[in-house]
CSV table of C-alpha atoms in Angstrom, one decimal:
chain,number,residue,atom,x,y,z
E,1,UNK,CA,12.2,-48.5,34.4
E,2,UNK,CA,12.8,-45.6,32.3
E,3,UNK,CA,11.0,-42.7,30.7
E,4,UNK,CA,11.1,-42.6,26.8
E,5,UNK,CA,13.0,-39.1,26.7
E,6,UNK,CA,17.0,-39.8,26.0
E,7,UNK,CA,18.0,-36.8,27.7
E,8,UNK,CA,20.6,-37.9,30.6
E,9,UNK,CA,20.8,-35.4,33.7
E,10,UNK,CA,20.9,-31.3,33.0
E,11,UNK,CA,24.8,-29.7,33.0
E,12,UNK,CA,24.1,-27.0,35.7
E,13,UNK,CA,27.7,-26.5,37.3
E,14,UNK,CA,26.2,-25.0,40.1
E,15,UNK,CA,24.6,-28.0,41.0
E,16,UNK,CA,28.6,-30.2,41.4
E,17,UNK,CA,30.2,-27.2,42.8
E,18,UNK,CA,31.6,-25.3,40.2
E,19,UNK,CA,33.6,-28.7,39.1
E,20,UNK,CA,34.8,-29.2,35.4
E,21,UNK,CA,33.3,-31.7,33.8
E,22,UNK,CA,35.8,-34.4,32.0
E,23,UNK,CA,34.1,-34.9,29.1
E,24,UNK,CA,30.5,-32.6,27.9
E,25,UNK,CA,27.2,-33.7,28.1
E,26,UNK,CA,25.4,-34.5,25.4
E,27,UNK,CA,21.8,-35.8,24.2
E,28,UNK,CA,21.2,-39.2,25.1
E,29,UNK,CA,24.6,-39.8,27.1
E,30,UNK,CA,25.2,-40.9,30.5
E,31,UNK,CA,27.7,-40.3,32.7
E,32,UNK,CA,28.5,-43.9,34.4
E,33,UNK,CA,30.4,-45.5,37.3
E,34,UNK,CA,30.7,-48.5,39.0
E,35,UNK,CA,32.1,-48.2,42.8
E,36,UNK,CA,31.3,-50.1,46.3
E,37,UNK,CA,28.9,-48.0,48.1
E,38,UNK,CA,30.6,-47.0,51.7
E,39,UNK,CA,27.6,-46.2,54.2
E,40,UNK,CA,29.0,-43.9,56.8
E,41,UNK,CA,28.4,-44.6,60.6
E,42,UNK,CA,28.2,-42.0,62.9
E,43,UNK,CA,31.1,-42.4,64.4
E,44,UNK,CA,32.5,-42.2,60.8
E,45,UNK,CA,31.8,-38.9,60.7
E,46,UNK,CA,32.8,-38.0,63.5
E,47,UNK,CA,36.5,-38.7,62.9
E,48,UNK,CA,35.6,-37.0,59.3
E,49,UNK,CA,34.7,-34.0,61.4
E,50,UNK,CA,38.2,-33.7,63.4
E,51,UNK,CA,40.1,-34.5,59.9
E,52,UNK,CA,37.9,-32.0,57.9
E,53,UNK,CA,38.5,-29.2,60.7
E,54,UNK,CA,42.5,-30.0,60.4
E,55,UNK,CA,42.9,-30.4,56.7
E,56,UNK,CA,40.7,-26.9,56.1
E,57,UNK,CA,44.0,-24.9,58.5
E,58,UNK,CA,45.7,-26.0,55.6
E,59,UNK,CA,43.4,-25.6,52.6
E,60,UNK,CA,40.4,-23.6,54.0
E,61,UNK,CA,38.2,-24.2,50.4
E,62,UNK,CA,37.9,-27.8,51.4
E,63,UNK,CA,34.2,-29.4,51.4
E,64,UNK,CA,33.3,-32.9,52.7
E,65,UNK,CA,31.9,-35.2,50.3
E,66,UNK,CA,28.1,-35.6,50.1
E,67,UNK,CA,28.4,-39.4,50.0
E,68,UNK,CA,31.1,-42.3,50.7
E,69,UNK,CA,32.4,-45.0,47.6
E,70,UNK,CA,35.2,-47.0,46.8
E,71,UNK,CA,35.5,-46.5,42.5
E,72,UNK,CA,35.6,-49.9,40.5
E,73,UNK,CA,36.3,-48.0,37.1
E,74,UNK,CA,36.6,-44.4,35.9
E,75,UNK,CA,33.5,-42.4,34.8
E,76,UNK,CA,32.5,-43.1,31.2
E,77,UNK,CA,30.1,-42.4,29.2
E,78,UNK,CA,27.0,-44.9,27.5
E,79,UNK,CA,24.2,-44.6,25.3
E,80,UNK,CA,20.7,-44.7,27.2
E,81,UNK,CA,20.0,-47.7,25.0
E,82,UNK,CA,23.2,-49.5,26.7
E,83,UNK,CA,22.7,-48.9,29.8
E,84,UNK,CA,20.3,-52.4,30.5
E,85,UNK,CA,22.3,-54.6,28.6
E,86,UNK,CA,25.6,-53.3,30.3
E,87,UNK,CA,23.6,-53.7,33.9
E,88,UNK,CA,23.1,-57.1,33.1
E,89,UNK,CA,26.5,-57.7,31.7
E,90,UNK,CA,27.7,-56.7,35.0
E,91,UNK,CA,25.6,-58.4,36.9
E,92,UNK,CA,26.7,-61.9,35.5
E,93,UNK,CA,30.0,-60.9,35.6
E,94,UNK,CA,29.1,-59.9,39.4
E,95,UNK,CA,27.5,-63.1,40.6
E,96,UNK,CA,29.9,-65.5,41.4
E,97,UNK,CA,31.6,-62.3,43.9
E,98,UNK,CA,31.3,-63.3,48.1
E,99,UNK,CA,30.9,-60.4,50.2
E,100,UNK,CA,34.3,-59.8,52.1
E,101,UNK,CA,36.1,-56.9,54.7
E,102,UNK,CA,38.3,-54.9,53.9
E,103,UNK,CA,39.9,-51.8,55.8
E,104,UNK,CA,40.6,-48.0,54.7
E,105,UNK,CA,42.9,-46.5,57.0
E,106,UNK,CA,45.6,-44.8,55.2
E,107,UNK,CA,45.5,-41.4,54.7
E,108,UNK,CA,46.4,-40.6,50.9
E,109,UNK,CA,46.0,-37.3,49.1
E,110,UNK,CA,44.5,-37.6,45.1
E,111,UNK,CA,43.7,-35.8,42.5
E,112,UNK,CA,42.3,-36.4,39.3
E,113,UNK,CA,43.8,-36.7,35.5
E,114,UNK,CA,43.0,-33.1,34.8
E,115,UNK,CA,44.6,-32.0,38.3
E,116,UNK,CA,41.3,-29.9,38.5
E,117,UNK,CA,40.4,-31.4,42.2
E,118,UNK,CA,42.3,-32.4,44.6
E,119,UNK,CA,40.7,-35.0,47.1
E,120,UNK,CA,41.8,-36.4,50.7
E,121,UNK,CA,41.3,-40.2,50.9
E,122,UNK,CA,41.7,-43.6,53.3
E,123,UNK,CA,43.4,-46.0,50.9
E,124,UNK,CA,42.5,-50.0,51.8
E,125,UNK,CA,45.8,-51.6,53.6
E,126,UNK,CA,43.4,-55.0,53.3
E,127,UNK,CA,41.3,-56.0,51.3
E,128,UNK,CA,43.1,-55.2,47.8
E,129,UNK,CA,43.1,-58.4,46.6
E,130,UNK,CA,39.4,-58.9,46.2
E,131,UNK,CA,39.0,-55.8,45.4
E,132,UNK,CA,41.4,-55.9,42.0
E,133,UNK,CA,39.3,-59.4,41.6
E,134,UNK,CA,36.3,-57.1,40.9
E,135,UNK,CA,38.0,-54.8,38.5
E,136,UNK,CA,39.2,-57.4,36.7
E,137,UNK,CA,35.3,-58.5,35.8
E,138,UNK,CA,34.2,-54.9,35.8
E,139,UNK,CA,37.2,-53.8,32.8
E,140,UNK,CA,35.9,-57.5,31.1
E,141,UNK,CA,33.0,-55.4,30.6
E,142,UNK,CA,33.9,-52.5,29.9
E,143,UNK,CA,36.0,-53.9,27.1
E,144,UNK,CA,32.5,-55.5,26.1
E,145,UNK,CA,31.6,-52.5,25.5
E,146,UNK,CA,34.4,-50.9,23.9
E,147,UNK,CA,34.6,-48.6,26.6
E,148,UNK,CA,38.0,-47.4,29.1
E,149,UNK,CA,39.0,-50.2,32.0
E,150,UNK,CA,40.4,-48.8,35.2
E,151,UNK,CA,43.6,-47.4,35.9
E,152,UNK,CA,46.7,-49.3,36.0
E,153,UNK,CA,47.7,-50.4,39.6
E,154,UNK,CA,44.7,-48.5,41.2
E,155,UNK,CA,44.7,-47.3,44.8
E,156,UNK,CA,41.7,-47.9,45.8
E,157,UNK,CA,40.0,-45.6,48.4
E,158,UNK,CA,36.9,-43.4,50.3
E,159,UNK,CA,37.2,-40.2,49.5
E,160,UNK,CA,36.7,-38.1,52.7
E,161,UNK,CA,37.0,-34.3,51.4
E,162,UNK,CA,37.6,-32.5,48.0
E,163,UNK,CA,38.6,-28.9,46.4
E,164,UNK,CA,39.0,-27.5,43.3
E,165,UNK,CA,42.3,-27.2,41.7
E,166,UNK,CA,45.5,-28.7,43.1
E,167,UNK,CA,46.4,-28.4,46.4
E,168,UNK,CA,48.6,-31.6,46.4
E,169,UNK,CA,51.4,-29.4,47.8
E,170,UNK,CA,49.7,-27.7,50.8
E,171,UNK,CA,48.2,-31.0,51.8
E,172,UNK,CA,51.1,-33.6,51.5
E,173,UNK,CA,54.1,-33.4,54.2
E,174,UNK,CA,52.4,-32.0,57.9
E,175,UNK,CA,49.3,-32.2,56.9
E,176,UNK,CA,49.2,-35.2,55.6
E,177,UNK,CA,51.2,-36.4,58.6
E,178,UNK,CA,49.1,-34.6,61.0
E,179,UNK,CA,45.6,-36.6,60.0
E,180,UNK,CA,47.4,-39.7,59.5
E,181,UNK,CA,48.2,-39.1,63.3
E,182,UNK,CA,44.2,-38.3,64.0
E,183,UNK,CA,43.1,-41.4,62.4
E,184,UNK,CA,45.3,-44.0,64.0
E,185,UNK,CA,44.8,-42.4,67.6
E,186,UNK,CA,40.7,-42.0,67.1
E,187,UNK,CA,38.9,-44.2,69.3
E,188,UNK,CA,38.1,-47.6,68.0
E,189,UNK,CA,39.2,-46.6,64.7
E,190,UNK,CA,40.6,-50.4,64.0
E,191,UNK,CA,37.0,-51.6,64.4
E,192,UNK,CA,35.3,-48.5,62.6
E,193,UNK,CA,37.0,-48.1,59.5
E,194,UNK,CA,36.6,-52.0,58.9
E,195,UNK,CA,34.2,-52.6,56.5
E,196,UNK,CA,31.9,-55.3,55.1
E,197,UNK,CA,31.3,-55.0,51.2
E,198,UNK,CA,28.3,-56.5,50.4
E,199,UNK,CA,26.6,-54.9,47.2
E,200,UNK,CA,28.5,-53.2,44.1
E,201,UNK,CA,26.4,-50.2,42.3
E,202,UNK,CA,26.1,-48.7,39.0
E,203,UNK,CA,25.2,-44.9,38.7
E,204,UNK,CA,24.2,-43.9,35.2
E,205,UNK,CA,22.8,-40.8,34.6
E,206,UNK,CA,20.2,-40.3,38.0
E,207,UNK,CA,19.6,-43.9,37.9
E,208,UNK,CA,21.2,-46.8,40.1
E,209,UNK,CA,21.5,-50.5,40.4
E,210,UNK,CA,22.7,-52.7,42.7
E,211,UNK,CA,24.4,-55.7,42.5
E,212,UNK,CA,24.5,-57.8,46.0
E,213,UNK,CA,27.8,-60.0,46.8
E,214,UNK,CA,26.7,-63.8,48.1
């Protein structure tokens, strides 16, 4: 499944948008993440559209996200030579998991550790349950792997939009108000921002597996 070279994915800041990574690249290590993949609908982006339009009066240098996931553990960094063995530690940890709903309909502002990004986000209102359930088995593996389990009482969410820096202050209050206000009048948006999970990924380095919930 993989070419003999060790070299994980080039640094080329131009490529992530000028972001700062969190920790350097170096030979033979991957960047990796486990998160619920969230396939947008049309009508998804849509509202997106109408929030993205709003939130940029506020903080023009807003940009939309290129794609849609609810995180099950922080970024962190493996081997190339761990990556199969902690693929398959997750997916026995994984296969007992049923697919279930949840929704994401609360508008939330984030930003990271570093307060180098700031991101707008629909936190789940249902759904938590199952979803601190999977981060339980995802930090047993991480700890496996002498590696760093997920935050303490997470909030999990989609991020919608990001920036650089931190523009908590210009977003929070009537903004924040504002698209809260979009999202619970948009049409249908009960139904639409209901979600089946079905399958959690991996991302390490350019590569990806999928693990599908019975």
């Amino acid at each position: 499944m993989f070419s003999s070279t060790e070299e994980g994915p080039e640094d080329d800041s131009t490529k992530h948008g000028g972001r700062i990574r969190t920790f350097p690249h170096e030979r033979g290590n991957w960047a990796t993440h486990i998160y619920i993949p969230y396939e947008a609908k049309e009508e998804f982006l849509d509202l997106l559209d109408v929030l993205l339009s709003r939130a940029q009066t506020f903080v023009p240098r807003l940009v939309q996200m290129e794609e849609f996931h609810l995180s099950l553990s922080q970024s962190v960094v493996l081997r190339h030579h761990w990556i199969l063995p902690f693929v398959q530690a997750l997916k026995d940890h994984m296969a007992s998991f049923q697919r279930f709903f949840f929704t994401a309909n609360q508008v939330k502002i984030y930003t990271n550790q570093e307060k180098t990004r700031t991101f707008i986000g629909l936190e789940v209102t249902s759904g938590h349950a199952q979803f601190l359930d999977l981060v339980s088995e995802v930090d047993r593996v991480m700890e496996e792997f002498d590696l760093t389990t997920f935050y303490q009482n997470p909030s999990f969410h989609v991020s919608l939009a990001w920036c650089v820096g931190d523009a908590c202050l210009q977003l929070e209050g009537q903004c924040l108000q504002e698209l809260q206000e979009i999202v619970d009048e948009f049409e249908d948006s009960e139904m639409l921002l209901r979600v089946l999970a079905e399958q959690v990924r991996c991302k390490s380095g350019n590569k990806f597996f999928s693990m599908p919930l019975k």
